[in-house]
Short mmCIF file of C-alpha atoms and ligand atoms in Angstrom, two decimals:
data_model
loop_
_atom_site.label_atom_id
_atom_site.label_comp_id
_atom_site.label_asym_id
_atom_site.label_seq_id
_atom_site.Cartn_x
_atom_site.Cartn_y
_atom_site.Cartn_z
CA MET A 258 -16.16 24.97 6.10
CA ASP A 259 -14.12 25.21 9.03
CA ILE A 260 -13.84 21.65 10.02
CA THR A 261 -11.48 20.09 7.33
CA THR A 262 -9.42 17.00 7.33
CA PRO A 263 -6.48 16.96 9.65
CA LYS A 264 -3.28 18.16 8.33
CA GLY A 265 -1.56 15.29 6.55
CA THR A 266 -4.62 13.35 5.68
CA TYR A 267 -7.08 13.51 2.70
CA ASP A 268 -10.29 12.03 1.55
CA ILE A 269 -10.43 9.09 -1.13
CA ILE A 270 -13.57 9.98 -3.17
CA PRO A 271 -15.30 8.48 -6.22
CA ASP A 272 -14.54 11.64 -8.43
CA GLU A 273 -11.69 14.11 -8.52
CA VAL A 274 -11.83 16.94 -10.79
CA ASP A 275 -8.11 18.27 -9.95
CA PRO A 276 -5.86 15.99 -12.45
CA SER A 277 -2.90 16.22 -9.91
CA LEU A 278 -5.14 14.57 -7.21
CA MET A 279 -6.66 11.88 -9.69
CA TRP A 280 -4.88 9.33 -7.38
CA ARG A 281 -7.24 10.02 -4.67
CA GLN A 282 -10.18 8.25 -6.62
CA SER A 283 -11.75 5.20 -4.90
CA TYR A 284 -11.87 3.10 -8.06
CA LEU A 285 -8.36 3.35 -8.62
CA TRP A 286 -7.64 2.36 -5.05
CA HIS A 287 -9.88 -0.71 -5.63
CA TYR A 288 -8.16 -1.39 -8.78
CA VAL A 289 -4.34 -1.37 -7.06
CA GLU A 290 -5.67 -3.45 -4.07
CA THR A 291 -7.23 -6.13 -6.11
CA ILE A 292 -3.94 -6.55 -8.15
CA PHE A 293 -2.15 -6.67 -4.75
CA SER A 294 -4.27 -9.32 -3.21
CA LYS A 295 -4.47 -11.28 -6.60
CA ASN A 296 -0.65 -11.27 -6.88
CA ALA A 297 -0.16 -12.17 -3.16
CA LYS A 298 -2.77 -15.14 -3.30
CA ASN A 299 -0.96 -16.59 -6.30
CA PHE A 300 2.27 -16.47 -4.33
CA GLY A 301 0.66 -18.36 -1.47
CA PHE A 302 0.02 -15.52 0.73
CA ASP A 303 -3.20 -15.30 2.97
CA GLU A 304 -4.63 -12.07 4.27
CA ILE A 305 -4.19 -10.86 7.91
CA ARG A 306 -5.88 -7.90 9.60
CA THR A 307 -4.85 -6.31 13.03
CA PRO A 308 -6.27 -3.44 15.02
CA LEU A 309 -5.48 -0.06 14.05
CA PHE A 310 -4.14 0.74 17.56
CA GLU A 311 -1.89 -1.58 19.54
CA ARG A 312 -0.33 -1.19 23.18
CA THR A 313 2.63 1.36 22.81
CA GLU A 314 5.17 -1.06 24.02
CA LEU A 315 4.51 -3.32 21.02
CA PHE A 316 6.08 -0.63 18.80
CA LYS A 317 8.76 0.53 21.41
CA ARG A 318 10.15 -3.25 21.51
CA GLY A 319 9.40 -4.08 17.95
CA VAL A 320 10.42 -1.24 16.01
CA GLY A 321 13.05 0.01 18.39
CA GLU A 322 13.14 3.04 20.51
CA GLY A 323 16.25 4.69 18.54
CA SER A 324 14.19 4.49 15.33
CA ASP A 325 12.67 7.82 14.05
CA ILE A 326 9.14 6.29 13.99
CA VAL A 327 9.15 5.59 17.88
CA SER A 328 11.37 8.56 18.84
CA LYS A 329 9.44 11.14 16.85
CA GLU A 330 6.64 9.85 14.72
CA MET A 331 3.91 7.89 16.57
CA TYR A 332 0.34 8.85 17.60
CA THR A 333 0.41 7.86 21.35
CA PHE A 334 -2.45 8.29 23.70
CA ASP A 335 -3.61 7.05 27.11
CA ASP A 336 -6.97 5.55 26.78
CA LYS A 337 -9.84 6.00 29.48
CA GLY A 338 -8.35 3.19 31.33
CA GLY A 339 -4.74 4.96 31.45
CA ARG A 340 -3.13 2.42 29.23
CA SER A 341 -0.65 3.78 26.61
CA MET A 342 -1.81 3.09 23.05
CA THR A 343 -0.35 3.83 19.59
CA LEU A 344 -1.95 4.08 16.41
CA ARG A 345 -0.05 1.84 14.34
CA PRO A 346 3.05 3.22 12.44
CA GLU A 347 3.66 0.16 10.56
CA MET A 348 2.45 -3.58 10.54
CA THR A 349 5.39 -5.87 10.86
CA ALA A 350 5.32 -5.54 14.85
CA SER A 351 1.46 -6.00 14.73
CA VAL A 352 1.68 -9.32 12.55
CA MET A 353 4.56 -10.88 14.81
CA ARG A 354 2.36 -10.02 17.81
CA ALA A 355 -0.65 -11.72 16.42
CA PHE A 356 1.40 -14.64 15.37
CA VAL A 357 2.88 -15.07 18.74
CA GLU A 358 -0.38 -14.41 20.41
CA LYS A 359 -2.39 -16.94 18.35
CA SER A 360 0.34 -19.51 18.34
CA LEU A 361 0.34 -19.76 14.65
CA HIS A 362 3.35 -21.99 14.61
CA ASN A 363 1.42 -24.64 15.83
CA ILE A 364 -0.55 -24.72 12.70
CA SER A 365 2.23 -24.47 10.31
CA SER A 366 5.97 -23.84 10.38
CA VAL A 367 5.76 -21.74 7.60
CA HIS A 368 3.23 -18.72 7.22
CA LYS A 369 2.66 -16.33 4.45
CA LEU A 370 0.73 -13.43 5.26
CA PHE A 371 -0.37 -9.92 3.49
CA TYR A 372 -1.93 -7.03 4.56
CA ILE A 373 -3.43 -3.75 3.19
CA GLY A 374 -4.43 -0.80 5.63
CA PRO A 375 -3.68 2.39 7.15
CA MET A 376 -0.67 3.45 9.15
CA PHE A 377 -0.25 6.71 11.04
CA ARG A 378 3.15 8.61 11.51
CA TYR A 379 3.31 12.30 12.59
CA ASP A 380 5.73 13.48 10.02
CA ARG A 381 6.25 16.83 8.29
CA PRO A 382 3.40 16.50 5.47
CA GLN A 383 4.87 17.03 1.90
CA ALA A 384 4.32 15.44 -1.66
CA GLY A 385 4.16 11.78 -1.35
CA ARG A 386 4.40 11.94 2.83
CA TYR A 387 1.28 11.69 4.68
CA ARG A 388 0.16 11.41 8.42
CA GLN A 389 -2.17 8.68 7.47
CA PHE A 390 -0.96 6.70 4.62
CA PHE A 391 -1.87 3.06 3.33
CA GLN A 392 0.40 0.21 2.85
CA PHE A 393 0.27 -3.25 1.24
CA GLY A 394 2.82 -5.44 2.74
CA VAL A 395 3.72 -9.25 3.26
CA GLU A 396 5.66 -11.06 5.84
CA ALA A 397 6.89 -14.61 4.97
CA ILE A 398 7.64 -16.31 8.20
CA GLY A 399 9.60 -19.50 8.78
CA ASN A 400 12.22 -19.85 6.29
CA ALA A 401 15.73 -18.35 6.71
CA CYS A 402 16.80 -19.33 3.18
CA PRO A 403 17.73 -17.00 0.17
CA GLU A 404 14.97 -18.23 -1.96
CA GLN A 405 12.49 -16.72 0.38
CA ASP A 406 14.01 -13.43 0.42
CA ALA A 407 14.02 -13.64 -3.46
CA GLU A 408 10.24 -14.86 -3.86
CA VAL A 409 9.22 -11.74 -1.56
CA ILE A 410 10.99 -9.36 -4.04
CA ASP A 411 9.70 -11.57 -7.17
CA LEU A 412 6.36 -10.55 -5.55
CA LEU A 413 7.11 -7.11 -5.36
CA PHE A 414 8.01 -6.89 -9.11
CA SER A 415 5.25 -8.94 -10.21
CA ILE A 416 2.89 -6.54 -8.64
CA CYS A 417 4.50 -3.54 -10.00
CA LYS A 418 4.64 -5.18 -13.41
CA ASP A 419 0.92 -5.91 -13.44
CA LEU A 420 0.28 -2.27 -12.52
CA GLY A 421 2.25 -1.09 -15.57
CA LEU A 422 5.00 0.77 -13.53
CA ASN A 423 8.34 1.27 -15.43
CA ASN A 424 11.77 2.62 -14.69
CA LEU A 425 11.91 0.48 -11.41
CA MET A 426 15.20 -0.01 -9.46
CA LEU A 427 15.78 -2.35 -6.56
CA ASN A 428 18.34 -0.91 -4.18
CA ILE A 429 19.67 -4.07 -2.19
CA ASN A 430 22.30 -4.52 0.51
CA SER A 431 23.04 -6.84 3.38
CA VAL A 432 23.37 -5.63 6.64
CA GLY A 433 24.83 -9.01 7.86
CA ASP A 434 23.62 -10.86 10.98
CA LYS A 435 23.58 -9.54 14.60
CA GLU A 436 27.25 -9.94 15.11
CA SER A 437 28.53 -8.44 11.89
CA ARG A 438 25.90 -5.52 12.38
CA ALA A 439 27.05 -4.78 15.71
CA ASN A 440 30.76 -4.90 15.05
CA PHE A 441 30.20 -2.70 12.12
CA SER A 442 28.02 -0.33 14.05
CA GLN A 443 30.82 0.00 16.72
CA ALA A 444 33.48 0.73 13.93
CA LEU A 445 31.31 3.51 12.54
CA LYS A 446 30.68 4.80 15.87
CA GLU A 447 34.38 5.07 16.75
CA PHE A 448 34.98 6.61 13.28
CA LEU A 449 32.43 9.38 13.70
CA THR A 450 32.86 10.25 17.31
CA PRO A 451 35.76 12.31 16.73
CA LYS A 452 33.90 14.25 14.06
CA LYS A 453 30.76 14.62 16.01
CA ASP A 454 30.56 18.33 15.38
CA LYS A 455 30.72 18.02 11.61
CA LEU A 456 27.65 15.79 11.72
CA SER A 457 24.11 17.26 11.28
CA LEU A 458 22.12 17.63 14.43
CA ASP A 459 20.06 14.39 13.42
CA SER A 460 22.96 12.08 12.91
CA GLN A 461 24.57 13.66 16.19
CA ASN A 462 21.52 12.35 18.14
CA ARG A 463 21.71 8.97 16.07
CA LEU A 464 25.58 8.60 16.82
CA LEU A 465 24.96 6.88 20.36
CA ASN A 466 21.83 4.46 19.69
CA ASN A 467 21.14 4.40 15.97
CA THR A 468 24.62 4.66 14.41
CA LEU A 469 24.02 2.89 11.05
CA ARG A 470 21.27 5.03 10.30
CA ILE A 471 23.58 7.83 9.80
CA LEU A 472 24.39 6.08 6.49
CA ASP A 473 20.68 6.78 5.21
CA SER A 474 21.23 10.53 5.78
CA LYS A 475 20.53 12.92 2.88
CA ASP A 476 22.18 15.86 4.55
CA PRO A 477 25.50 16.80 2.60
CA LYS A 478 27.26 17.39 5.88
CA ASP A 479 26.96 13.71 6.84
CA HIS A 480 28.20 12.61 3.40
CA GLU A 481 31.25 14.59 3.83
CA ALA A 482 31.84 13.31 7.35
CA LEU A 483 31.23 9.78 6.21
CA ILE A 484 34.03 9.83 3.74
CA GLY A 485 36.57 7.16 4.23
CA ALA A 486 34.23 5.43 6.90
CA PRO A 487 34.60 1.78 7.17
CA SER A 488 32.34 -0.17 4.87
CA LEU A 489 29.64 -2.38 5.96
CA ASN A 490 30.72 -4.96 3.49
CA ASP A 491 33.90 -5.73 5.10
CA PHE A 492 32.21 -6.70 8.29
CA LEU A 493 30.01 -9.29 6.96
CA ASN A 494 30.91 -12.75 7.93
CA GLU A 495 31.19 -15.82 5.35
CA GLU A 496 27.43 -16.95 5.91
CA SER A 497 25.83 -13.57 5.41
CA LYS A 498 28.38 -12.96 2.26
CA GLU A 499 27.13 -16.38 0.95
CA ASN A 500 23.62 -15.81 1.66
CA PHE A 501 23.54 -12.25 0.09
CA ALA A 502 25.27 -13.88 -3.08
CA LYS A 503 22.60 -16.58 -3.30
CA VAL A 504 19.58 -13.82 -3.21
CA LEU A 505 21.36 -11.75 -6.06
CA ARG A 506 22.13 -15.13 -8.14
CA LEU A 507 18.21 -15.74 -7.88
CA LEU A 508 17.36 -12.32 -8.71
CA ASP A 509 19.51 -12.69 -11.65
CA SER A 510 17.86 -16.00 -12.59
CA LEU A 511 14.50 -13.79 -12.49
CA GLU A 512 16.09 -10.90 -14.51
CA ILE A 513 15.26 -8.53 -11.83
CA PRO A 514 17.28 -5.47 -12.08
CA TYR A 515 19.03 -4.23 -8.87
CA HIS A 516 21.62 -1.99 -7.67
CA ILE A 517 24.05 -2.99 -4.70
CA ASN A 518 23.93 0.03 -2.42
CA GLU A 519 26.28 -0.28 0.38
CA LYS A 520 24.75 2.56 2.40
CA LEU A 521 21.29 1.19 2.54
CA VAL A 522 20.43 -0.08 5.96
CA ARG A 523 16.77 1.11 6.35
CA GLY A 524 15.36 3.22 9.03
CA LEU A 525 14.30 0.47 11.53
CA ASP A 526 16.42 -1.72 14.01
CA TYR A 527 15.05 -5.35 13.28
CA TYR A 528 16.70 -5.74 10.11
CA ASN A 529 19.38 -8.18 9.44
CA LYS A 530 20.98 -9.76 6.47
CA THR A 531 18.99 -8.75 2.97
CA VAL A 532 17.44 -5.02 3.12
CA PHE A 533 16.13 -3.50 -0.13
CA GLU A 534 14.17 -0.58 -1.38
CA LEU A 535 12.32 0.20 -4.57
CA THR A 536 12.37 3.36 -6.17
CA THR A 537 11.25 4.79 -9.47
CA SER A 538 12.35 7.74 -11.35
CA SER A 539 8.87 9.28 -11.37
CA THR A 540 8.02 10.16 -7.88
CA GLY A 541 10.40 13.10 -6.98
CA SER A 542 12.30 13.30 -3.83
CA GLN A 543 10.02 10.81 -1.98
CA ASN A 544 11.16 8.27 -4.60
CA ALA A 545 11.05 5.03 -2.39
CA ILE A 546 7.75 3.25 -3.51
CA GLY A 547 8.40 0.45 -0.74
CA GLY A 548 10.86 -1.32 1.28
CA GLY A 549 11.63 -4.58 3.26
CA GLY A 550 13.91 -6.98 4.42
CA ARG A 551 14.96 -9.82 6.69
CA TYR A 552 14.16 -9.58 10.47
CA ASP A 553 15.10 -12.90 11.88
CA GLY A 554 15.19 -12.17 15.64
CA LEU A 555 12.17 -9.80 15.64
CA MET A 556 9.60 -12.43 16.78
CA LYS A 557 11.90 -13.73 19.77
CA THR A 558 12.14 -9.90 20.79
CA LEU A 559 8.45 -10.00 21.05
CA GLY A 560 8.41 -13.28 23.28
CA GLY A 561 7.84 -15.62 20.73
CA GLN A 562 9.52 -18.57 19.02
CA ASP A 563 12.61 -17.85 17.12
CA LEU A 564 11.38 -17.91 13.60
CA PRO A 565 13.06 -16.03 10.78
CA SER A 566 11.04 -13.73 8.70
CA VAL A 567 11.48 -11.58 5.44
CA GLY A 568 8.90 -8.83 4.18
CA PHE A 569 8.18 -5.70 2.48
CA ALA A 570 5.83 -2.59 2.58
CA ILE A 571 4.86 -0.46 -0.23
CA GLY A 572 3.02 3.00 0.02
CA ILE A 573 -0.41 2.84 -2.10
CA GLU A 574 -0.17 6.76 -2.35
CA ARG A 575 3.16 6.60 -4.02
CA ILE A 576 2.15 3.80 -6.21
CA LEU A 577 -0.83 5.50 -7.49
CA GLN A 578 1.13 8.74 -7.93
CA ALA A 579 3.77 6.77 -9.95
CA MET A 580 1.31 5.19 -12.21
CA ILE A 581 -0.40 8.61 -13.18
CA GLN A 582 2.97 10.40 -13.64
CA GLN A 583 4.10 7.54 -15.89
CA ASN A 584 0.85 7.54 -17.80
CA VAL A 585 -0.04 3.93 -17.14
CA ASP A 586 -3.06 2.90 -18.77
CA LEU A 587 -5.83 3.26 -16.07
CA PRO A 588 -9.13 1.41 -15.79
CA ALA A 589 -11.99 3.55 -16.60
CA LYS A 590 -14.36 4.25 -13.67
CA PRO A 591 -17.07 1.56 -13.85
CA SER A 592 -20.48 3.16 -14.74
CA ALA A 593 -24.12 2.05 -15.03
CA ASP A 594 -24.58 -0.75 -17.76
CA LEU A 595 -28.32 0.53 -17.70
CA TYR A 596 -30.06 3.55 -16.36
CA ILE A 597 -33.90 3.12 -15.96
CA ILE A 598 -36.19 5.96 -16.35
CA ALA A 599 -39.98 5.41 -15.74
CA LEU A 600 -42.53 7.83 -16.70
CA GLY A 601 -45.84 7.32 -14.65
CA ASP A 602 -46.74 5.47 -11.49
CA LEU A 603 -47.54 2.00 -13.17
CA ALA A 604 -43.99 2.34 -15.10
CA SER A 605 -42.45 3.43 -11.77
CA ASN A 606 -43.35 0.27 -9.76
CA PHE A 607 -42.57 -1.95 -12.93
CA ALA A 608 -39.19 -0.31 -13.16
CA PHE A 609 -38.40 -0.64 -9.51
CA LYS A 610 -38.80 -4.64 -9.64
CA LEU A 611 -37.07 -4.60 -13.08
CA THR A 612 -34.01 -2.82 -11.50
CA HIS A 613 -33.73 -5.23 -8.62
CA ASP A 614 -34.16 -8.27 -10.91
CA MET A 615 -31.42 -6.85 -13.48
CA ARG A 616 -28.94 -6.45 -10.62
CA LYS A 617 -29.25 -10.14 -9.91
CA ALA A 618 -27.26 -10.59 -13.16
CA SER A 619 -24.35 -8.83 -11.78
CA LYS A 620 -24.99 -5.76 -13.88
CA ILE A 621 -24.64 -2.24 -12.84
CA VAL A 622 -28.19 -0.85 -12.77
CA GLU A 623 -29.48 2.29 -11.75
CA MET A 624 -33.04 3.74 -11.47
CA ASP A 625 -33.65 7.60 -11.74
CA PHE A 626 -35.92 8.37 -8.59
CA SER A 627 -36.19 12.24 -9.61
CA SER A 628 -39.46 13.67 -11.05
CA LYS A 629 -37.61 16.20 -13.06
CA LYS A 630 -38.42 16.45 -17.00
CA LEU A 631 -36.95 13.65 -19.36
CA LYS A 632 -34.35 15.84 -20.73
CA ASP A 633 -32.89 16.60 -17.18
CA ARG A 634 -33.14 13.01 -16.36
CA LEU A 635 -31.22 12.01 -19.44
CA LYS A 636 -28.67 14.63 -18.31
CA ILE A 637 -28.53 13.01 -14.86
CA ALA A 638 -27.85 9.76 -16.74
CA ASP A 639 -25.09 11.43 -18.73
CA GLN A 640 -23.41 12.60 -15.68
CA ARG A 641 -23.49 9.23 -14.23
CA ARG A 642 -21.77 7.88 -17.31
CA ALA A 643 -24.49 5.32 -17.90
CA LYS A 644 -23.78 3.11 -20.91
CA LYS A 645 -27.81 2.53 -21.86
CA VAL A 646 -30.82 4.24 -20.70
CA LEU A 647 -34.21 2.40 -20.68
CA ILE A 648 -37.11 4.73 -20.76
CA ILE A 649 -40.50 3.08 -19.91
CA GLY A 650 -43.75 4.91 -20.03
CA ASP A 651 -47.05 3.70 -18.56
CA ASP A 652 -48.61 3.34 -22.26
CA GLU A 653 -45.39 1.49 -23.47
CA LEU A 654 -45.59 -0.80 -20.28
CA LYS A 655 -49.06 -2.02 -21.36
CA ASN A 656 -47.57 -3.04 -24.73
CA ASN A 657 -44.67 -4.86 -23.07
CA LYS A 658 -42.56 -2.14 -24.97
CA ALA A 659 -39.70 0.47 -23.88
CA GLU A 660 -37.18 2.89 -25.44
CA LEU A 661 -33.53 1.98 -25.23
CA LYS A 662 -30.98 4.62 -25.77
CA ASP A 663 -27.33 4.01 -26.48
CA MET A 664 -25.49 6.81 -24.65
CA LEU A 665 -22.28 6.37 -26.37
CA LEU A 666 -23.55 5.86 -30.01
CA ARG A 667 -26.30 8.43 -29.31
CA THR A 668 -28.95 6.05 -31.09
CA SER A 669 -32.26 4.74 -29.73
CA GLN A 670 -34.58 1.77 -30.65
CA GLU A 671 -37.74 0.26 -29.36
CA VAL A 672 -37.40 -2.93 -27.43
CA SER A 673 -39.74 -5.43 -25.75
CA LEU A 674 -39.45 -5.43 -22.06
CA SER A 675 -39.28 -9.36 -22.07
CA SER A 676 -35.87 -9.20 -24.35
CA ILE A 677 -34.35 -6.58 -22.37
CA LYS A 678 -34.52 -8.69 -19.29
CA ASP A 679 -33.42 -11.78 -21.26
CA SER A 680 -30.47 -9.88 -22.50
CA PHE A 681 -29.28 -9.07 -19.34
CA LEU A 682 -30.41 -12.02 -17.15
P1 AMP B 830 8.65 2.15 5.41
O1 AMP B 830 7.59 1.34 6.48
O2 AMP B 830 9.26 3.35 6.11
O3 AMP B 830 9.78 1.21 5.20
O4 AMP B 830 8.15 2.64 4.30
C1 AMP B 830 7.73 1.64 3.25
C2 AMP B 830 6.81 2.59 2.17
O5 AMP B 830 5.60 3.15 2.84
C3 AMP B 830 7.68 3.79 1.66
O6 AMP B 830 8.37 3.52 0.62
C4 AMP B 830 6.46 4.51 1.34
O7 AMP B 830 5.97 4.14 -0.04
C5 AMP B 830 5.27 4.40 2.15
N1 AMP B 830 5.50 5.33 3.39
C6 AMP B 830 6.33 5.38 4.41
N2 AMP B 830 5.80 6.56 5.16
C7 AMP B 830 4.93 7.28 4.46
C8 AMP B 830 4.32 8.28 4.75
N3 AMP B 830 4.53 9.13 5.62
N4 AMP B 830 3.38 9.04 3.64
C9 AMP B 830 3.14 8.18 2.74
N5 AMP B 830 3.82 6.87 2.23
C10 AMP B 830 4.72 6.49 3.18
#
């Protein structure tokens, strides 16, 4: 077939035969998404859904024109009305937009929101990096206190623990408030400008508008140029320092392991104070499962109230890949509790209604519609991993009887049709 999925995208399907692609099976997605939302609800977060595309201006203002996302990776197009639209590359800006647009601050001064959905970034596809990928994320709006930062990180760990993930490490840092950040950024710019030629091409471009981002670079040339550079920590004011120390004390009290990484600034412009990234040893070069931090000025930038916020986003692909690499116990794919095969017209009519009734008892019940030989129909039941098969013939029906096969034990017994209904309903 010459029409295939666009580069950097993939299908999530019920059965995947290639073991390295097992993470693309839809029942596993359903499983992790259930764990995400269950944990988020336990922590008092409510779901928010926003459009997959927004006005381009939202991301330019909300994410920042100097960021890689906005400068290089957005799927931007003009709609038929000539308006510039962008497929959302992340959701924080969209959540803030919705909050401001719906004046949610009038309903409550604190809002805790979670989302699950696809994001789009035009990046070079590789393992763990796609052009359409899925994120689960949260935004806690309205609290500026360190407890809120620690609660959000606690939720992140609670999810990972429920999913059975191991070898997790939280890299954490404080980028200070706006003033500390600006002072540090200026000092770094002054330190690096004379060494501009020694920087990678990407970092040379970042020097002017996104200087802090150079700290995140993986290029050895940049690492060398940064030797002896001023430290962000020295520029934090007392309030930022105290705030960060309190976040760490709270994490200690919850026994959440972390590593203070002074070079961590995160890629987006809107962060202040706490920033963090969660890594695992099992996802190779793309080892960040998720990240987040505080962005107190963002809502105001988008024309709303000056409400503080903190949140994170995790990539569902990388979570599932890590689970599989770590051999985490995965749930079995749900399959039919009962597979009904009717032999004859009368039996078929009866079985059709019986199938309908059985489903009311929340059982997974399937009916075989083929007119193949019994042997072949049993083969289909096996392929569909049915636990039990009920075979009803016209003659048996007259006597209210049927044959019930246990497909796991490979046994079979005669049952009365009224009792089979009772045992399920
Ligand atoms: P970010 O929004 O860039 O902070 O990313 C948060 C998380 O989303 C990352 O740690 C990844 O798990 C996931 N993520 C970001 N970009 C991609 C991508 N292109 N493909 C797959 N996952 C991604």
